[in-house]
């Protein structure tokens, strides 16, 4: 039972990347799923979430540039990242999450991080 995150890399400002979060050993579409990132010297922050009913939610810092989606047949959640900025640099993680009135919270299953570097 695990999540596998992939798709990071080095990209120039204004470029795009698509991250993948693939589950093995369980059906990811039964779970709310989130993408988090940790910039150098900063705390991990949640940036995008997709509910089990495919509702999408975004942090203000990525709204309008990033899109989260899932393909059930692939047991995968994607994060399409467009118009990338140097401030998007960091290690990106996916995780299953729970939702309550205070927001989204990791619920225990994490993928390993994938590095995204935005630099010219």
mmCIF file of C-alpha atoms in Angstrom:
data_model
loop_
_atom_site.group_PDB
_atom_site.id
_atom_site.type_symbol
_atom_site.label_atom_id
_atom_site.label_comp_id
_atom_site.label_asym_id
_atom_site.label_seq_id
_atom_site.Cartn_x
_atom_site.Cartn_y
_atom_site.Cartn_z
ATOM 1 C CA UNK A 1 0.000 0.000 0.000
ATOM 2 C CA UNK A 2 1.784 3.089 -1.180
ATOM 3 C CA UNK A 3 1.706 6.293 -3.185
ATOM 4 C CA UNK A 4 4.318 7.018 -5.824
ATOM 5 C CA UNK A 5 4.916 10.628 -6.856
ATOM 6 C CA UNK A 6 6.822 11.458 -10.019
ATOM 7 C CA UNK A 7 7.216 14.029 -12.756
ATOM 8 C CA UNK A 8 9.399 16.669 -11.171
ATOM 9 C CA UNK A 9 12.336 18.279 -12.868
ATOM 10 C CA UNK A 10 14.068 21.481 -13.882
ATOM 11 C CA UNK A 11 11.997 23.975 -15.867
ATOM 12 C CA UNK A 12 12.389 27.578 -16.890
ATOM 13 C CA UNK A 13 10.059 30.262 -15.535
ATOM 14 C CA UNK A 14 6.821 30.225 -17.476
ATOM 15 C CA UNK A 15 7.185 26.547 -18.253
ATOM 16 C CA UNK A 16 4.985 23.586 -17.356
ATOM 17 C CA UNK A 17 5.273 20.253 -15.617
ATOM 18 C CA UNK A 18 2.802 17.517 -14.813
ATOM 19 C CA UNK A 19 3.210 15.588 -11.599
ATOM 20 C CA UNK A 20 1.713 12.127 -11.076
ATOM 21 C CA UNK A 21 0.649 10.427 -7.875
ATOM 22 C CA UNK A 22 -0.081 6.738 -8.448
ATOM 23 C CA UNK A 23 -1.474 4.444 -5.801
ATOM 24 C CA UNK A 24 -0.750 0.765 -5.440
ATOM 25 C CA UNK A 25 -2.546 -1.610 -3.133
ATOM 26 C CA UNK A 26 -5.664 0.532 -2.716
ATOM 27 C CA UNK A 27 -8.182 2.483 -4.796
ATOM 28 C CA UNK A 28 -7.116 6.107 -4.742
ATOM 29 C CA UNK A 29 -10.473 7.278 -6.109
ATOM 30 C CA UNK A 30 -12.077 6.380 -2.771
ATOM 31 C CA UNK A 31 -9.928 9.010 -1.071
ATOM 32 C CA UNK A 32 -9.549 12.750 -1.052
ATOM 33 C CA UNK A 33 -6.017 13.456 -2.271
ATOM 34 C CA UNK A 34 -3.780 16.462 -1.942
ATOM 35 C CA UNK A 35 -0.534 17.858 -3.254
ATOM 36 C CA UNK A 36 1.831 19.551 -0.855
ATOM 37 C CA UNK A 37 5.122 21.285 -1.391
ATOM 38 C CA UNK A 38 8.037 22.214 0.791
ATOM 39 C CA UNK A 39 10.268 25.052 -0.324
ATOM 40 C CA UNK A 40 13.802 25.325 1.022
ATOM 41 C CA UNK A 41 13.724 26.589 4.584
ATOM 42 C CA UNK A 42 9.932 26.639 4.730
ATOM 43 C CA UNK A 43 7.205 24.469 6.167
ATOM 44 C CA UNK A 44 5.278 22.038 4.017
ATOM 45 C CA UNK A 45 2.112 23.625 2.621
ATOM 46 C CA UNK A 46 -0.941 22.177 0.928
ATOM 47 C CA UNK A 47 -1.496 23.611 -2.532
ATOM 48 C CA UNK A 48 -4.178 21.532 -4.261
ATOM 49 C CA UNK A 49 -6.797 18.987 -3.262
ATOM 50 C CA UNK A 50 -9.237 16.773 -5.094
ATOM 51 C CA UNK A 51 -12.154 15.239 -3.287
ATOM 52 C CA UNK A 52 -13.393 11.703 -3.813
ATOM 53 C CA UNK A 53 -16.175 13.314 -5.862
ATOM 54 C CA UNK A 54 -13.612 15.218 -7.945
ATOM 55 C CA UNK A 55 -14.154 18.637 -6.446
ATOM 56 C CA UNK A 56 -10.933 20.650 -6.823
ATOM 57 C CA UNK A 57 -9.550 23.178 -4.357
ATOM 58 C CA UNK A 58 -6.436 25.337 -4.581
ATOM 59 C CA UNK A 59 -4.240 27.550 -2.473
ATOM 60 C CA UNK A 60 -4.275 31.164 -3.604
ATOM 61 C CA UNK A 61 -0.619 30.908 -4.594
ATOM 62 C CA UNK A 62 -1.379 28.407 -7.375
ATOM 63 C CA UNK A 63 -4.978 29.192 -8.299
ATOM 64 C CA UNK A 64 -5.364 29.746 -12.028
ATOM 65 C CA UNK A 65 -1.992 28.145 -12.816
ATOM 66 C CA UNK A 66 -2.261 24.609 -11.423
ATOM 67 C CA UNK A 67 -4.938 21.992 -12.067
ATOM 68 C CA UNK A 68 -5.514 18.802 -10.100
ATOM 69 C CA UNK A 69 -7.308 15.870 -11.682
ATOM 70 C CA UNK A 70 -7.625 12.113 -11.450
ATOM 71 C CA UNK A 71 -7.867 9.230 -13.886
ATOM 72 C CA UNK A 72 -9.601 6.385 -12.102
ATOM 73 C CA UNK A 73 -8.460 3.722 -14.575
ATOM 74 C CA UNK A 74 -4.849 4.683 -13.851
ATOM 75 C CA UNK A 75 -5.384 4.976 -10.085
ATOM 76 C CA UNK A 76 -3.550 8.263 -10.412
ATOM 77 C CA UNK A 77 -3.998 11.882 -9.405
ATOM 78 C CA UNK A 78 -2.237 14.481 -11.537
ATOM 79 C CA UNK A 79 -1.088 18.019 -10.888
ATOM 80 C CA UNK A 80 -0.707 20.061 -14.062
ATOM 81 C CA UNK A 81 1.484 23.048 -13.307
ATOM 82 C CA UNK A 82 1.578 25.906 -15.793
ATOM 83 C CA UNK A 83 3.242 29.314 -15.832
ATOM 84 C CA UNK A 84 5.732 28.128 -13.232
ATOM 85 C CA UNK A 85 7.606 30.659 -11.147
ATOM 86 C CA UNK A 86 10.871 30.426 -9.220
ATOM 87 C CA UNK A 87 8.750 30.615 -6.044
ATOM 88 C CA UNK A 88 7.194 27.259 -7.032
ATOM 89 C CA UNK A 89 10.542 25.550 -6.442
ATOM 90 C CA UNK A 90 10.410 22.843 -3.829
ATOM 91 C CA UNK A 91 9.820 19.206 -3.108
ATOM 92 C CA UNK A 92 6.295 18.137 -4.017
ATOM 93 C CA UNK A 93 4.454 15.396 -2.155
ATOM 94 C CA UNK A 94 1.093 13.767 -2.602
ATOM 95 C CA UNK A 95 -0.978 12.366 0.224
ATOM 96 C CA UNK A 96 -4.420 11.141 1.056
ATOM 97 C CA UNK A 97 -6.275 13.797 3.044
ATOM 98 C CA UNK A 98 -9.350 14.264 5.189
ATOM 99 C CA UNK A 99 -11.578 17.299 5.214
ATOM 100 C CA UNK A 100 -13.229 19.077 8.125
ATOM 101 C CA UNK A 101 -14.474 22.639 8.729
ATOM 102 C CA UNK A 102 -10.941 23.772 9.489
ATOM 103 C CA UNK A 103 -9.587 22.565 6.164
ATOM 104 C CA UNK A 104 -7.723 19.668 4.619
ATOM 105 C CA UNK A 105 -5.437 17.437 6.665
ATOM 106 C CA UNK A 106 -3.101 14.618 5.667
ATOM 107 C CA UNK A 107 -4.631 11.280 6.607
ATOM 108 C CA UNK A 108 -1.569 9.087 6.715
ATOM 109 C CA UNK A 109 -0.564 7.909 3.258
ATOM 110 C CA UNK A 110 2.259 9.905 1.694
ATOM 111 C CA UNK A 111 4.156 9.535 -1.513
ATOM 112 C CA UNK A 112 7.856 10.224 -1.608
ATOM 113 C CA UNK A 113 8.742 13.712 -2.743
ATOM 114 C CA UNK A 114 9.581 14.806 -6.257
ATOM 115 C CA UNK A 115 11.797 17.827 -6.774
ATOM 116 C CA UNK A 116 10.585 20.754 -8.865
ATOM 117 C CA UNK A 117 13.100 23.458 -9.684
ATOM 118 C CA UNK A 118 12.060 26.572 -11.591
ATOM 119 C CA UNK A 119 15.081 28.483 -12.739
ATOM 120 C CA UNK A 120 16.535 30.122 -15.796
#
